[in-house]
Coordinates of C-alpha atoms in Angstrom, one line a residue:
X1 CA -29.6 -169.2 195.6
X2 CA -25.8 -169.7 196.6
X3 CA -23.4 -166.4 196.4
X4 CA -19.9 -166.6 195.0
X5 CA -17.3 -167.1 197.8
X6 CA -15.7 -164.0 196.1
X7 CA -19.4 -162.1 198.1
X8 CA -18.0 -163.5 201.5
X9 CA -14.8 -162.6 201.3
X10 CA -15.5 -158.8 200.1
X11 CA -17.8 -158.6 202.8
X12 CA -15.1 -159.4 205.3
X13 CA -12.3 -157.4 203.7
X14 CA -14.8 -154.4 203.9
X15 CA -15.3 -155.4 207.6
X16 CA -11.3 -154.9 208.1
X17 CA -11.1 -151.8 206.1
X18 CA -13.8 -150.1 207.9
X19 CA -11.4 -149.8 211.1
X20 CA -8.6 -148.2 208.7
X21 CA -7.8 -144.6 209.9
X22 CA -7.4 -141.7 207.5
X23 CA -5.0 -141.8 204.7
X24 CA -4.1 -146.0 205.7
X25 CA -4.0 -148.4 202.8
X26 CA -4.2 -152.5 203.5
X27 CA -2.4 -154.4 201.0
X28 CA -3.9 -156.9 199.4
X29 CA -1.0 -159.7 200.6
X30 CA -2.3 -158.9 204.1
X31 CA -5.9 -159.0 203.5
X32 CA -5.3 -162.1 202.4
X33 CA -2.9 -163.5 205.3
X34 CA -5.5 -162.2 207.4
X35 CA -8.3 -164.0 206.2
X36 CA -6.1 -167.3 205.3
X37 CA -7.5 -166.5 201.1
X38 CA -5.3 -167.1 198.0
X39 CA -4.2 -163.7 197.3
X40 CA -4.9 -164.6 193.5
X41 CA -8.5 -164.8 193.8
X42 CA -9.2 -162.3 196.6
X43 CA -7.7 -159.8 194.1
X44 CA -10.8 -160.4 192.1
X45 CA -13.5 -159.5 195.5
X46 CA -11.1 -156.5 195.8
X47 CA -11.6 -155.0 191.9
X48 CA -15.3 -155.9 191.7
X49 CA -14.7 -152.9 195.1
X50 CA -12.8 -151.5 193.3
X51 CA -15.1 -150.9 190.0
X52 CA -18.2 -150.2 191.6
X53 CA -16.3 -147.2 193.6
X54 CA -17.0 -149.0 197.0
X55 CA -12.6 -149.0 197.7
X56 CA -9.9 -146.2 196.9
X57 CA -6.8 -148.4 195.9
X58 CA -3.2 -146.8 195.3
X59 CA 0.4 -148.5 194.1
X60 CA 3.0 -148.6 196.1
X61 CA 5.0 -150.1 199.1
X62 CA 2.4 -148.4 201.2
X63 CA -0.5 -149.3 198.6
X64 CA -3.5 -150.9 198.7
X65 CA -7.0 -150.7 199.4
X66 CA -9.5 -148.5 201.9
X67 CA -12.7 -147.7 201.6
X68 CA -14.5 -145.1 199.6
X69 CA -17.0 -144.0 201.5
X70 CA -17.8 -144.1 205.7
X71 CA -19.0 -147.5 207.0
X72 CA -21.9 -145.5 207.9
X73 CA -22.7 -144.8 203.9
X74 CA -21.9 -148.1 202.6
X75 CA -24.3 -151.0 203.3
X76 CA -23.9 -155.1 202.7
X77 CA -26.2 -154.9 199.3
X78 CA -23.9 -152.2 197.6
X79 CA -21.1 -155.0 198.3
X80 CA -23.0 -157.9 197.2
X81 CA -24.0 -156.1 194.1
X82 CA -20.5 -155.1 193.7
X83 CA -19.4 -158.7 193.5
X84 CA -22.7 -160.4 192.0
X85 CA -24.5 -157.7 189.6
X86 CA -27.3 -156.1 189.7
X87 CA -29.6 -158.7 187.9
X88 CA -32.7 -160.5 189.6
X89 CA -31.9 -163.9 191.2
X90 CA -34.7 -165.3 189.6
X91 CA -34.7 -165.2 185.9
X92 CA -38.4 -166.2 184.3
X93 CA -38.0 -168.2 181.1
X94 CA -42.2 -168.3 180.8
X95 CA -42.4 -172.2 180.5
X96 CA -46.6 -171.6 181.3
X97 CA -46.3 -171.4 177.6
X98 CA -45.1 -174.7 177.0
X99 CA -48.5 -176.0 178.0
X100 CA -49.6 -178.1 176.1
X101 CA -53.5 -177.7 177.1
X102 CA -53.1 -174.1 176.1
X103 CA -54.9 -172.8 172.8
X104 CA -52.7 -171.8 170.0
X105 CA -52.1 -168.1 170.1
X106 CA -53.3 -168.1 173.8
X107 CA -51.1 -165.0 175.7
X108 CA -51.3 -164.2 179.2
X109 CA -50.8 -160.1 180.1
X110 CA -48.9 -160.0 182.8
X111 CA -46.3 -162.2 184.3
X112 CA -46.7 -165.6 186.2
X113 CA -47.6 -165.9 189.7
X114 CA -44.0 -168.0 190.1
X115 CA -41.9 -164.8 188.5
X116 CA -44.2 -162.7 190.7
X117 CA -43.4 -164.2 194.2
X118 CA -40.1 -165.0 193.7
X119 CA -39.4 -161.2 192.3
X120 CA -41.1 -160.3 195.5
X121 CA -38.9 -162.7 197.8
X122 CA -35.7 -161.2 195.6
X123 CA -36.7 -157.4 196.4
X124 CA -37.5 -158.9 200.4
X125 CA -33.7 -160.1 200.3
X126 CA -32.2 -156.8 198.9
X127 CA -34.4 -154.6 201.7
X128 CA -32.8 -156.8 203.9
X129 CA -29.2 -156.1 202.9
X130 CA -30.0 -152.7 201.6
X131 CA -30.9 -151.9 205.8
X132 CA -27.6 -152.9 207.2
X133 CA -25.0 -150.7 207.1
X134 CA -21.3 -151.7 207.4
X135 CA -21.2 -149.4 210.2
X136 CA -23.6 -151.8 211.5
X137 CA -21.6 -154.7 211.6
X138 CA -18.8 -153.0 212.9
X139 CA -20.9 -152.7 216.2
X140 CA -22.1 -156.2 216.3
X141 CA -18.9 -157.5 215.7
X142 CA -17.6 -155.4 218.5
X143 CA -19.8 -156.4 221.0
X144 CA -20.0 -159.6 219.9
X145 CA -15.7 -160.7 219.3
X146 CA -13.8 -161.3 223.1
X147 CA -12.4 -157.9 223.5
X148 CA -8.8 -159.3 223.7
X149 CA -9.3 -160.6 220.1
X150 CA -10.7 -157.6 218.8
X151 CA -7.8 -155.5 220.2
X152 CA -5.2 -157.8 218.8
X153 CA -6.7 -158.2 215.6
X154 CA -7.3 -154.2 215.4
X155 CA -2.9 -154.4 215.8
X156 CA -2.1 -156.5 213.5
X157 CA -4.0 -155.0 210.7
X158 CA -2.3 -151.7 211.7
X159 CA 1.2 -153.1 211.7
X160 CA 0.4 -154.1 208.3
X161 CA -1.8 -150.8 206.8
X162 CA 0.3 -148.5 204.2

């Protein structure tokens, strides 16, 4: 399974917006600059955010995007299935039935052992991402990013919120 870029790069703009105090916008322009994106396509990550009510957005010189809800509320699936849909990874086209051993008419109740394991392995994957929290990653990332870094990075995305 390979995710749009478009999954990645929502997933990282979220990351930045979840350190936005009250009432602060980011443009889109400096999410981009930020993240070294073409501010054309990021635009796209940002209103798949936008649609699924996981960003507030506003016009203006002070514009842009924040989040919707707390870091704490909004977790990584809610993102990817902002940006990817909703729909299975794994799509079942029932080629059993092209057997050619099979005897005409011959129908099989319920769905293959293939559909059924990788249906299985699909709903594993969303648990997974359903579990962390953006909140989450903020404290990884914390710990985890030289704190010089993290304080400068923290500046320069103020310096540039609306």
């Amino acid at each position: 399974m390979i995710l749009k870029s478009q999954v990645e790069w929502a997933l990282h703009c979220c990351a930045i917006l979840a350190g936005l105090p009250e009432g602060r916008y980011l443009s889109t322009k400096a999410l981009a600059e930020f993240h070294g994106l073409p501010k054309e396509y990021l635009s796209k990550a940002l209103q798949s955010l936008s649609q699924a009510g996981l960003v507030h957005t506003t016009l203006g010189p002070s514009g842009g995007y924040r989040l919707a809800r707390t870091p704490a509320e909004l977790t990584f699936l809610d993102i990817v299935e902002a940006v990817e849909g909703r729909a299975r990874t794994f799509v079942c086209n029932n080629i059993r039935a092209n057997n050619p051993c099979r005897p005409q008419g011959y129908c099989e109740s319920s769905p293959c052992a293939v559909a059924r394991i990788m249906w299985e392995a699909d709903e594993a994957w969303r648990e997974k991402l359903r579990s962390v929290r953006l909140s989450d990653l903020a404290e990884t990332l914390s710990k985890e990013i030289p704190a010089e870094l993290w304080k400068s990075s923290f500046e320069w995305v103020l310096e540039r919120a609306g």
